[in-house]
Amino acid sequence: MASPRLLSNLLLLIPLSAFAQIDEAIVEHSSTLPSLTESAWNNPALLSEKYESSLSSVAGSFYNSDKERFGEFKADSYMKLKSITISAHALYNNGAKHNVRFCENVDIDKIYPYLTYDAVGGNLNLERYAFGGEIGVKISDRWDAGGFISYNAGLFYRNVDPRPRIVTGDFKLGAGGAYSLNDNYKVGLYLNFDKYKQSCGITFMSELGASKIYHLTGLGSHYNRFAGLGNSTYYNGNSFGGAVTLLPSTEGIYANVSAHKGKMNLILEDLNKLPMSKIDTRDLSIEAGYKSKIWGVTAFTDILRKHGYENIFGDAASGQYPQIGTVAMHIINQNIYGVKGTVDLPIKRTVLSVTPAVGYSHYKELYRDPKRLLKCDNLTSSVEMKAISVIANRVIVRGGIKYNLVSPVTHDIVNVTTNNDDLTNYISILQEGYETATGTCHNFSASIGADLMICSNKYVIGIDATYVRDKLYGNHSLFSASFKF
């Protein structure tokens, strides 16, 4: 027998008698409300609060963008089993990265500014694997507990000079607990740990010679002493953090505070594992708002501090470079503030969702000596509309559109130049990115999809298409076919 809470939630969305169980699950899992409290779902002990229904899917898709093209297989599952809730995922994709301009690394957001650069570049073949799962268990009337584990891996390579072979691995582990204050509110605490590695070995087979390898240190600078050396590098990093969450089961005040601290080391492996540089990262996120069964609003802020350090070495002796000091050279300060809301409007056999948002972002990047500066403050606003409808009790159709406006407020760039001809293209990339980020951007996306229920409405086959036009991050399209159960 369905719980009163499940019935009330579904009745608010759409007439319950009109659909079979699979319909209810698809409608519920299409709701925009869980995304409003997205940070809460990092705690596996709160997993049971995300949805009332179970839904699993397997899908094959094709992704095409200015930067990547690949085919993908993906499986997802969310299952509620009495006092246990389980979520799991797995994916594999295979394709290529296009228009790779001189940087022989991936996952740039994790390792920037310490990148490996050559003056040639070129497309990269890619393979990615990922799997993970989380479980939440109700252990008493008041207490819930849970844990999660995931692993992502990637292989990237090129069969012409320069020939990088890049291997990545990202392992995440965490656990959490939640306590029911009353019938409506839960307070949760979770802790997590992340271990990341990336290795890159570059070889040259041409008889005409090899291009010079540079180790970038931010905003057009590079570690001059090791220019042309260190073709084999690896990054070794880890981070840990946690969060405290106040989550209403039906409606009420929502709040989440999370903090993370991480470090990343760059090692030049073929120089006797020389520790060239390191990154220290600190991140604080705060959210607070109100949610009901059909609408919600949240204010949020995210504060990031990222400091880069370069190690100083003496003259080599027996192939060893003795470390004699460390200097703090690179700083990134980023603050993001915003407000977002969402509402699910039931209209007969259709649910219409509207999600507006406004925000302000501050980004400042500084290299200390010689001084180089990049600063960009932007005002952002967006609105997204989605709809899902059931036709003739067998077909589900859905669609959505989103418009995003990025307006510059203040910006500045100082001394991002070079006298090295090999680095001219790198400087042009930075300047092009600055010009794009400091100009007014009108971004747009649209999606459409349909599901057909089969086998007495027990299973669903579906197709979906999405197109995104984004001036800053590039355009892309996605086509997929899925099987849901």
Coordinates of C-alpha atoms in Angstrom, one line a residue:
M1 CA 0.0 0.0 0.0
A2 CA 1.4 3.4 -1.0
S3 CA 2.2 5.8 1.9
P4 CA 0.0 8.9 2.4
R5 CA 3.1 11.0 1.7
L6 CA 3.7 9.3 -1.7
L7 CA 0.0 9.7 -2.6
S8 CA -0.1 13.4 -1.6
N9 CA 3.1 14.2 -3.6
L10 CA 1.9 12.5 -6.7
L11 CA -1.6 14.0 -6.5
L12 CA 0.0 17.4 -6.4
L13 CA 1.9 16.6 -9.6
I14 CA -0.8 14.8 -11.7
P15 CA -4.0 12.8 -11.2
L16 CA -2.8 9.5 -9.8
S17 CA -5.5 7.3 -11.4
A18 CA -4.4 8.3 -14.9
F19 CA -1.1 6.5 -14.8
A20 CA 0.5 3.2 -14.1
Q21 CA 3.4 3.0 -11.7
I22 CA 6.2 3.5 -14.2
D23 CA 4.5 6.7 -15.3
E24 CA 4.5 8.0 -11.7
A25 CA 8.2 7.2 -11.4
I26 CA 9.2 9.0 -14.6
V27 CA 7.1 12.0 -13.7
E28 CA 8.6 12.2 -10.2
H29 CA 12.1 11.7 -11.4
S30 CA 11.6 14.5 -14.0
S31 CA 10.7 17.0 -11.2
T32 CA 13.0 20.0 -10.8
L33 CA 12.6 20.1 -7.0
P34 CA 15.4 17.6 -6.2
S35 CA 17.9 19.8 -8.1
L36 CA 17.0 22.7 -5.8
T37 CA 18.5 20.8 -2.8
E38 CA 21.2 19.1 -4.9
S39 CA 23.9 19.4 -2.2
A40 CA 21.8 17.4 0.3
W41 CA 22.1 14.3 -1.9
N42 CA 25.9 14.2 -1.4
N43 CA 25.0 12.7 2.0
P44 CA 23.9 9.0 1.4
A45 CA 22.0 9.0 4.7
L46 CA 19.5 11.4 3.1
L47 CA 19.2 9.4 -0.1
S48 CA 15.7 8.1 0.8
E49 CA 14.4 11.7 0.8
K50 CA 15.2 12.3 -2.9
Y51 CA 12.4 10.3 -4.5
E52 CA 9.5 8.1 -3.4
S53 CA 9.6 5.8 -6.4
S54 CA 12.2 3.5 -7.9
L55 CA 13.5 3.9 -11.4
S56 CA 16.3 2.3 -13.4
S57 CA 17.6 2.9 -16.9
V58 CA 20.2 1.9 -19.5
A59 CA 21.0 4.2 -22.4
G60 CA 23.2 4.6 -25.4
S61 CA 24.0 8.0 -26.6
F62 CA 26.1 10.1 -29.0
Y63 CA 27.7 13.4 -27.9
N64 CA 29.1 15.9 -30.3
S65 CA 30.6 19.3 -29.4
D66 CA 33.3 21.7 -30.5
K67 CA 35.7 20.0 -28.1
E68 CA 34.6 16.3 -27.9
R69 CA 32.8 13.6 -29.9
F70 CA 32.0 10.2 -28.4
G71 CA 29.6 7.4 -28.1
E72 CA 28.5 6.4 -24.6
F73 CA 26.7 3.6 -22.7
K74 CA 25.3 4.4 -19.3
A75 CA 23.3 2.7 -16.7
D76 CA 21.6 4.3 -13.7
S77 CA 19.4 3.0 -10.9
Y78 CA 17.5 4.4 -7.9
M79 CA 15.9 1.7 -5.8
K80 CA 13.8 1.9 -2.6
L81 CA 13.7 -1.4 -0.7
K82 CA 11.8 -1.1 2.6
S83 CA 14.4 0.4 5.0
I84 CA 17.2 0.5 2.4
T85 CA 17.7 3.0 -0.6
I86 CA 20.3 2.2 -3.2
S87 CA 21.6 4.4 -6.1
A88 CA 24.2 3.1 -8.6
H89 CA 25.7 4.2 -11.9
A90 CA 28.1 3.0 -14.6
L91 CA 29.2 4.4 -17.9
Y92 CA 31.7 3.9 -20.7
N93 CA 32.4 6.3 -23.5
N94 CA 34.8 6.2 -26.5
G95 CA 35.6 8.9 -28.9
A96 CA 38.0 11.8 -29.4
K97 CA 38.8 15.3 -28.0
H98 CA 39.0 17.8 -30.8
N99 CA 40.9 21.1 -31.2
V100 CA 43.3 20.3 -28.4
R101 CA 45.4 23.4 -28.5
F102 CA 48.9 22.7 -27.2
C103 CA 47.9 21.5 -23.7
E104 CA 48.8 17.8 -23.2
N105 CA 46.6 17.4 -20.1
V106 CA 42.9 16.7 -19.2
D107 CA 40.8 17.6 -16.2
I108 CA 42.2 21.1 -16.4
D109 CA 40.0 22.4 -13.5
K110 CA 41.8 20.0 -11.1
I111 CA 45.4 20.7 -12.1
Y112 CA 45.5 24.3 -13.4
P113 CA 47.7 26.3 -13.6
Y114 CA 50.4 23.6 -13.8
L115 CA 50.0 22.2 -17.3
T116 CA 52.2 20.4 -19.8
Y117 CA 52.4 22.4 -23.1
D118 CA 53.9 21.9 -26.6
A119 CA 53.6 24.1 -29.7
V120 CA 51.9 21.4 -31.8
G121 CA 48.8 19.9 -30.0
G122 CA 46.2 17.9 -32.0
N123 CA 43.2 15.7 -31.4
L124 CA 43.2 13.0 -28.7
N125 CA 41.6 9.6 -28.7
L126 CA 39.7 9.0 -25.5
E127 CA 38.1 6.3 -23.4
R128 CA 36.4 6.9 -20.1
Y129 CA 35.0 4.5 -17.5
A130 CA 33.0 5.2 -14.4
F131 CA 31.1 3.3 -11.8
G132 CA 29.8 3.9 -8.3
G133 CA 27.1 3.4 -5.8
E134 CA 25.6 4.6 -2.6
I135 CA 23.4 3.2 0.0
G136 CA 21.2 4.7 2.7
V137 CA 19.8 2.6 5.6
K138 CA 17.2 3.4 8.2
I139 CA 18.6 1.9 11.3
S140 CA 16.0 3.2 13.8
D141 CA 13.0 5.5 14.0
R142 CA 15.4 8.4 14.4
W143 CA 18.6 7.5 12.7
D144 CA 19.7 6.9 9.1
A145 CA 23.2 6.0 7.9
G146 CA 24.8 5.6 4.5
G147 CA 28.0 5.3 2.5
F148 CA 29.1 5.9 -1.1
I149 CA 32.0 4.9 -3.3
S150 CA 32.9 5.7 -6.9
Y151 CA 35.8 5.4 -9.4
N152 CA 36.3 7.3 -12.6
A153 CA 39.1 6.5 -15.1
G154 CA 40.3 7.8 -18.4
L155 CA 42.7 7.0 -21.2
F156 CA 43.7 9.7 -23.7
Y157 CA 46.3 9.3 -26.4
R158 CA 47.5 10.4 -29.9
N159 CA 49.1 8.3 -32.6
V160 CA 51.1 11.2 -34.2
D161 CA 53.8 13.4 -32.7
P162 CA 53.7 14.6 -30.1
R163 CA 52.3 11.3 -28.7
P164 CA 51.0 11.8 -25.2
R165 CA 49.5 8.9 -23.2
I166 CA 47.4 10.3 -20.4
V167 CA 45.9 8.1 -17.7
T168 CA 43.5 9.4 -15.0
G169 CA 42.0 7.9 -11.9
D170 CA 39.6 9.5 -9.4
F171 CA 38.5 7.5 -6.4
K172 CA 35.9 8.9 -4.0
L173 CA 34.7 7.5 -0.7
G174 CA 32.4 8.8 2.0
A175 CA 29.9 8.2 4.7
G176 CA 27.1 10.1 6.5
G177 CA 24.5 10.0 9.1
A178 CA 21.1 11.7 9.6
Y179 CA 18.9 12.3 12.7
S180 CA 15.2 12.9 12.5
L181 CA 14.4 16.0 14.6
N182 CA 10.6 15.4 14.1
D183 CA 8.3 14.0 11.4
N184 CA 9.4 16.7 8.9
Y185 CA 13.0 17.7 9.5
K186 CA 16.3 15.7 9.3
V187 CA 19.7 17.0 10.1
G188 CA 22.6 15.3 8.4
L189 CA 26.4 15.1 8.6
Y190 CA 28.7 13.5 6.0
L191 CA 32.4 13.3 5.4
N192 CA 34.2 12.4 2.1
F193 CA 37.6 11.7 0.7
D194 CA 38.8 12.0 -2.9
K195 CA 42.1 10.6 -4.3
Y196 CA 43.1 11.8 -7.8
K197 CA 46.0 10.8 -10.1
Q198 CA 46.9 11.8 -13.7
S199 CA 50.0 10.6 -15.5
C200 CA 51.2 11.9 -18.9
G201 CA 54.1 10.5 -20.9
I202 CA 55.0 12.3 -24.2
T203 CA 57.1 10.5 -26.8
F204 CA 58.3 11.5 -30.3
M205 CA 59.0 9.1 -33.1
S206 CA 59.6 11.5 -36.1
E207 CA 63.1 11.6 -37.5
L208 CA 62.7 15.4 -38.0
G209 CA 63.0 16.0 -34.2
A210 CA 60.8 16.8 -31.3
S211 CA 58.9 19.9 -30.2
K212 CA 59.9 21.5 -27.0
I213 CA 57.9 20.7 -23.8
Y214 CA 57.1 23.5 -21.4
H215 CA 55.7 23.4 -17.9
L216 CA 53.2 26.2 -17.5
T217 CA 52.8 28.0 -14.2
G218 CA 49.9 30.4 -15.0
L219 CA 48.9 33.4 -17.1
G220 CA 51.5 32.9 -19.7
S221 CA 54.4 32.0 -17.4
H222 CA 56.4 28.8 -17.3
Y223 CA 59.1 27.1 -15.3
N224 CA 62.1 28.2 -17.4
R225 CA 64.7 26.0 -15.8
F226 CA 62.9 22.8 -16.9
A227 CA 61.8 23.9 -20.3
G228 CA 62.5 21.1 -22.7
L229 CA 62.8 18.6 -19.9
G230 CA 60.3 16.4 -18.0
N231 CA 58.4 14.7 -20.8
S232 CA 56.9 12.3 -18.3
T233 CA 54.8 13.9 -15.5
Y234 CA 52.2 12.9 -13.1
Y235 CA 49.8 14.6 -10.7
N236 CA 49.0 13.2 -7.3
G237 CA 46.3 14.9 -5.2
N238 CA 43.7 14.3 -2.6
S239 CA 41.0 16.2 -0.8
F240 CA 38.7 15.8 2.1
G241 CA 35.6 17.6 3.4
G242 CA 32.2 17.4 4.8
A243 CA 28.8 19.0 5.1
V244 CA 26.0 19.7 7.6
T245 CA 22.5 19.7 6.1
L246 CA 19.0 20.6 7.4
L247 CA 16.4 19.0 5.1
P248 CA 12.6 19.0 5.3
S249 CA 10.8 15.9 4.2
T250 CA 7.7 17.7 2.9
E251 CA 8.1 21.5 3.2
G252 CA 10.1 23.9 5.3
I253 CA 13.5 25.5 5.6
Y254 CA 16.5 24.0 3.8
A255 CA 20.1 24.7 4.7
N256 CA 23.5 23.2 3.7
V257 CA 27.1 24.2 4.7
S258 CA 30.0 22.3 3.1
A259 CA 33.7 22.7 3.2
H260 CA 36.6 21.0 1.4
K261 CA 40.4 21.2 1.5
G262 CA 42.6 19.7 -1.1
K263 CA 46.2 19.5 -2.5
M264 CA 47.7 18.6 -5.8
N265 CA 51.4 17.9 -6.5
L266 CA 53.0 17.9 -10.0
I267 CA 55.9 15.5 -10.3
L268 CA 58.4 15.5 -13.2
E269 CA 58.9 11.7 -13.3
D270 CA 61.9 11.5 -15.6
L271 CA 63.9 14.0 -13.4
N272 CA 64.0 11.5 -10.5
K273 CA 60.4 12.3 -9.5
L274 CA 61.2 16.0 -9.0
P275 CA 58.3 17.8 -7.1
M276 CA 58.1 20.9 -9.3
S277 CA 54.9 22.5 -7.9
K278 CA 51.8 22.0 -5.7
I279 CA 48.3 23.5 -5.4
D280 CA 46.4 24.0 -2.2
T281 CA 42.6 24.5 -2.5
R282 CA 39.9 25.5 -0.1
D283 CA 36.3 25.7 -0.9
L284 CA 33.3 26.8 1.2
S285 CA 29.6 26.5 0.1
I286 CA 26.6 27.8 1.9
E287 CA 22.9 27.3 0.9
A288 CA 19.7 28.3 2.6
G289 CA 16.1 28.4 1.4
Y290 CA 12.6 27.1 1.6
K291 CA 10.9 24.2 -0.3
S292 CA 7.4 22.9 -0.4
K293 CA 5.9 20.0 -2.3
I294 CA 5.7 21.9 -5.6
W295 CA 8.0 24.9 -5.3
G296 CA 11.2 26.2 -3.6
V297 CA 13.7 29.0 -3.5
T298 CA 17.4 28.9 -2.4
A299 CA 20.1 31.5 -1.9
F300 CA 23.7 30.2 -2.3
T301 CA 27.3 31.3 -2.2
D302 CA 30.5 29.5 -3.1
I303 CA 34.0 30.7 -2.1
L304 CA 37.1 29.2 -3.7
R305 CA 40.7 29.9 -2.8
K306 CA 43.4 28.2 -4.8
H307 CA 47.1 28.8 -4.2
G308 CA 50.0 27.6 -6.4
Y309 CA 53.5 27.0 -5.1
E310 CA 56.7 26.6 -7.1
N311 CA 59.6 24.7 -5.6
I312 CA 63.1 26.0 -6.0
F313 CA 66.0 23.6 -6.6
G314 CA 69.8 23.7 -6.5
D315 CA 72.3 22.4 -9.0
A316 CA 71.8 18.7 -9.9
A317 CA 74.2 16.2 -8.2
S318 CA 74.2 12.6 -9.4
G319 CA 70.9 13.3 -11.3
Q320 CA 69.2 14.7 -8.2
Y321 CA 68.0 18.3 -7.8
P322 CA 68.0 19.3 -4.2
Q323 CA 65.0 21.3 -3.1
I324 CA 66.1 24.5 -1.4
G325 CA 62.9 26.5 -1.1
T326 CA 59.3 27.1 -2.0
V327 CA 57.6 30.3 -3.2
A328 CA 53.9 31.1 -3.4
M329 CA 53.4 32.4 -7.0
H330 CA 49.9 31.8 -8.2
I331 CA 46.5 32.8 -6.6
I332 CA 42.9 32.3 -7.7
N333 CA 40.1 33.9 -5.8
Q334 CA 36.6 33.0 -6.9
N335 CA 33.3 34.0 -5.3
I336 CA 29.9 33.1 -6.6
Y337 CA 26.6 34.4 -5.2
G338 CA 23.1 33.6 -6.4
V339 CA 19.4 32.9 -5.9
K340 CA 17.5 30.2 -7.7
G341 CA 13.9 29.0 -7.5
T342 CA 11.7 26.4 -9.2
V343 CA 8.1 25.5 -9.4
D344 CA 6.2 22.4 -10.7
L345 CA 2.8 23.4 -12.1
P346 CA 0.3 20.5 -12.7
I347 CA -2.0 21.3 -15.6
K348 CA -4.3 18.3 -16.2
R349 CA -2.1 15.5 -17.6
T350 CA 1.0 17.8 -17.9
V351 CA 3.6 19.1 -15.4
L352 CA 5.2 22.4 -16.3
S353 CA 8.4 23.4 -14.5
V354 CA 9.8 26.9 -14.4
T355 CA 13.3 27.6 -12.9
P356 CA 14.7 31.2 -12.8
A357 CA 18.1 32.1 -11.4
V358 CA 20.2 35.2 -10.9
G359 CA 23.9 35.4 -9.8
Y360 CA 27.0 37.3 -9.5
S361 CA 30.5 35.9 -9.9
H362 CA 33.9 37.4 -9.1
Y363 CA 37.1 35.8 -10.5
K364 CA 40.6 37.1 -9.9
E365 CA 43.8 35.3 -10.9
L366 CA 47.2 36.6 -10.0
Y367 CA 50.8 35.6 -10.8
R368 CA 53.1 37.4 -8.5
D369 CA 56.5 37.8 -10.2
P370 CA 56.5 39.1 -12.8
K371 CA 53.1 40.4 -11.9
R372 CA 50.4 39.1 -14.2
L373 CA 46.7 39.7 -13.5
L374 CA 43.3 38.5 -14.9
K375 CA 40.1 39.7 -13.4
C376 CA 36.5 39.2 -14.4
D377 CA 33.2 40.0 -12.6
N378 CA 30.0 39.0 -14.2
L379 CA 26.3 39.2 -13.6
T380 CA 24.3 36.1 -14.7
S381 CA 20.6 35.4 -15.1
S382 CA 18.8 32.4 -16.6
V383 CA 15.3 30.9 -16.9
E384 CA 14.5 27.3 -17.8
M385 CA 11.1 25.9 -18.7
K386 CA 10.4 22.2 -18.9
A387 CA 7.2 20.2 -19.5
I388 CA 6.3 16.5 -19.3
S389 CA 3.0 15.0 -20.4
V390 CA 1.4 11.6 -20.7
I391 CA -0.7 10.9 -23.8
A392 CA -3.2 8.0 -24.1
N393 CA -1.7 6.3 -21.0
R394 CA 1.1 4.9 -23.1
V395 CA 3.3 7.7 -24.4
I396 CA 5.2 10.3 -22.4
V397 CA 6.5 13.4 -24.1
R398 CA 8.8 16.0 -22.7
G399 CA 10.7 19.1 -23.7
G400 CA 12.6 22.0 -22.4
I401 CA 14.3 25.3 -23.2
K402 CA 16.8 27.4 -21.3
Y403 CA 18.1 30.9 -21.8
N404 CA 21.2 32.2 -20.0
L405 CA 22.6 35.8 -20.1
V406 CA 26.1 36.6 -18.9
S407 CA 26.8 40.3 -18.6
P408 CA 30.3 41.7 -17.7
V409 CA 30.5 44.2 -14.8
T410 CA 34.3 44.8 -14.3
H411 CA 37.3 43.2 -15.9
D412 CA 41.1 43.7 -16.3
I413 CA 44.1 41.9 -17.8
V414 CA 47.7 42.9 -17.1
N415 CA 51.0 41.7 -18.6
V416 CA 49.7 38.4 -20.0
T417 CA 52.3 38.4 -22.7
T418 CA 55.5 36.5 -23.8
N419 CA 58.7 37.0 -25.7
N420 CA 58.9 33.2 -26.4
D421 CA 57.7 32.4 -29.9
D422 CA 56.7 28.8 -28.8
L423 CA 54.3 30.3 -26.2
T424 CA 52.6 32.8 -28.6
N425 CA 49.7 30.5 -29.3
Y426 CA 49.3 29.9 -25.5
I427 CA 49.0 33.6 -24.9
S428 CA 46.5 33.9 -27.7
I429 CA 44.3 31.2 -26.1
L430 CA 44.3 33.1 -22.8
Q431 CA 43.5 36.4 -24.5
E432 CA 40.7 34.8 -26.5
G433 CA 39.2 33.3 -23.4
Y434 CA 39.4 36.6 -21.6
E435 CA 37.7 38.4 -24.4
T436 CA 34.9 35.8 -24.5
A437 CA 34.5 35.8 -20.7
T438 CA 34.3 39.6 -20.5
G439 CA 31.8 40.0 -23.3
T440 CA 28.0 39.7 -23.2
C441 CA 27.1 36.1 -23.8
H442 CA 23.6 34.9 -24.8
N443 CA 23.4 31.1 -24.3
F444 CA 20.6 28.9 -25.3
S445 CA 19.6 25.2 -25.0
A446 CA 16.7 23.1 -26.0
S447 CA 15.7 19.4 -25.4
I448 CA 12.9 17.1 -26.6
G449 CA 12.2 13.5 -25.8
A450 CA 9.5 10.8 -25.9
D451 CA 8.9 7.5 -24.1
L452 CA 6.7 4.5 -25.1
M453 CA 5.4 2.1 -22.5
I454 CA 5.5 -1.5 -23.5
C455 CA 4.7 -5.0 -21.9
S456 CA 1.5 -3.9 -20.1
N457 CA 3.2 -0.6 -19.2
K458 CA 5.9 -2.3 -17.1
Y459 CA 8.8 -1.1 -19.3
V460 CA 9.6 2.0 -21.2
I461 CA 11.7 2.7 -24.3
G462 CA 12.6 6.3 -25.0
I463 CA 14.6 8.7 -27.2
D464 CA 16.0 12.2 -26.4
A465 CA 17.8 15.0 -28.1
T466 CA 19.5 18.1 -26.6
Y467 CA 21.2 21.0 -28.2
V468 CA 23.2 23.7 -26.3
R469 CA 24.7 26.9 -27.7
D470 CA 27.2 28.3 -25.3
K471 CA 29.7 31.0 -26.3
L472 CA 32.0 30.4 -23.4
Y473 CA 32.1 26.6 -23.1
G474 CA 31.2 25.7 -26.7
N475 CA 28.2 24.2 -28.5
H476 CA 27.2 20.6 -28.2
S477 CA 24.4 18.2 -29.1
L478 CA 23.4 14.9 -27.5
F479 CA 21.2 12.1 -28.9
S480 CA 20.2 9.1 -26.8
A481 CA 18.0 6.0 -26.7
S482 CA 17.0 4.4 -23.4
F483 CA 15.2 1.5 -21.7
K484 CA 13.6 2.3 -18.4
F485 CA 12.2 -0.1 -15.8

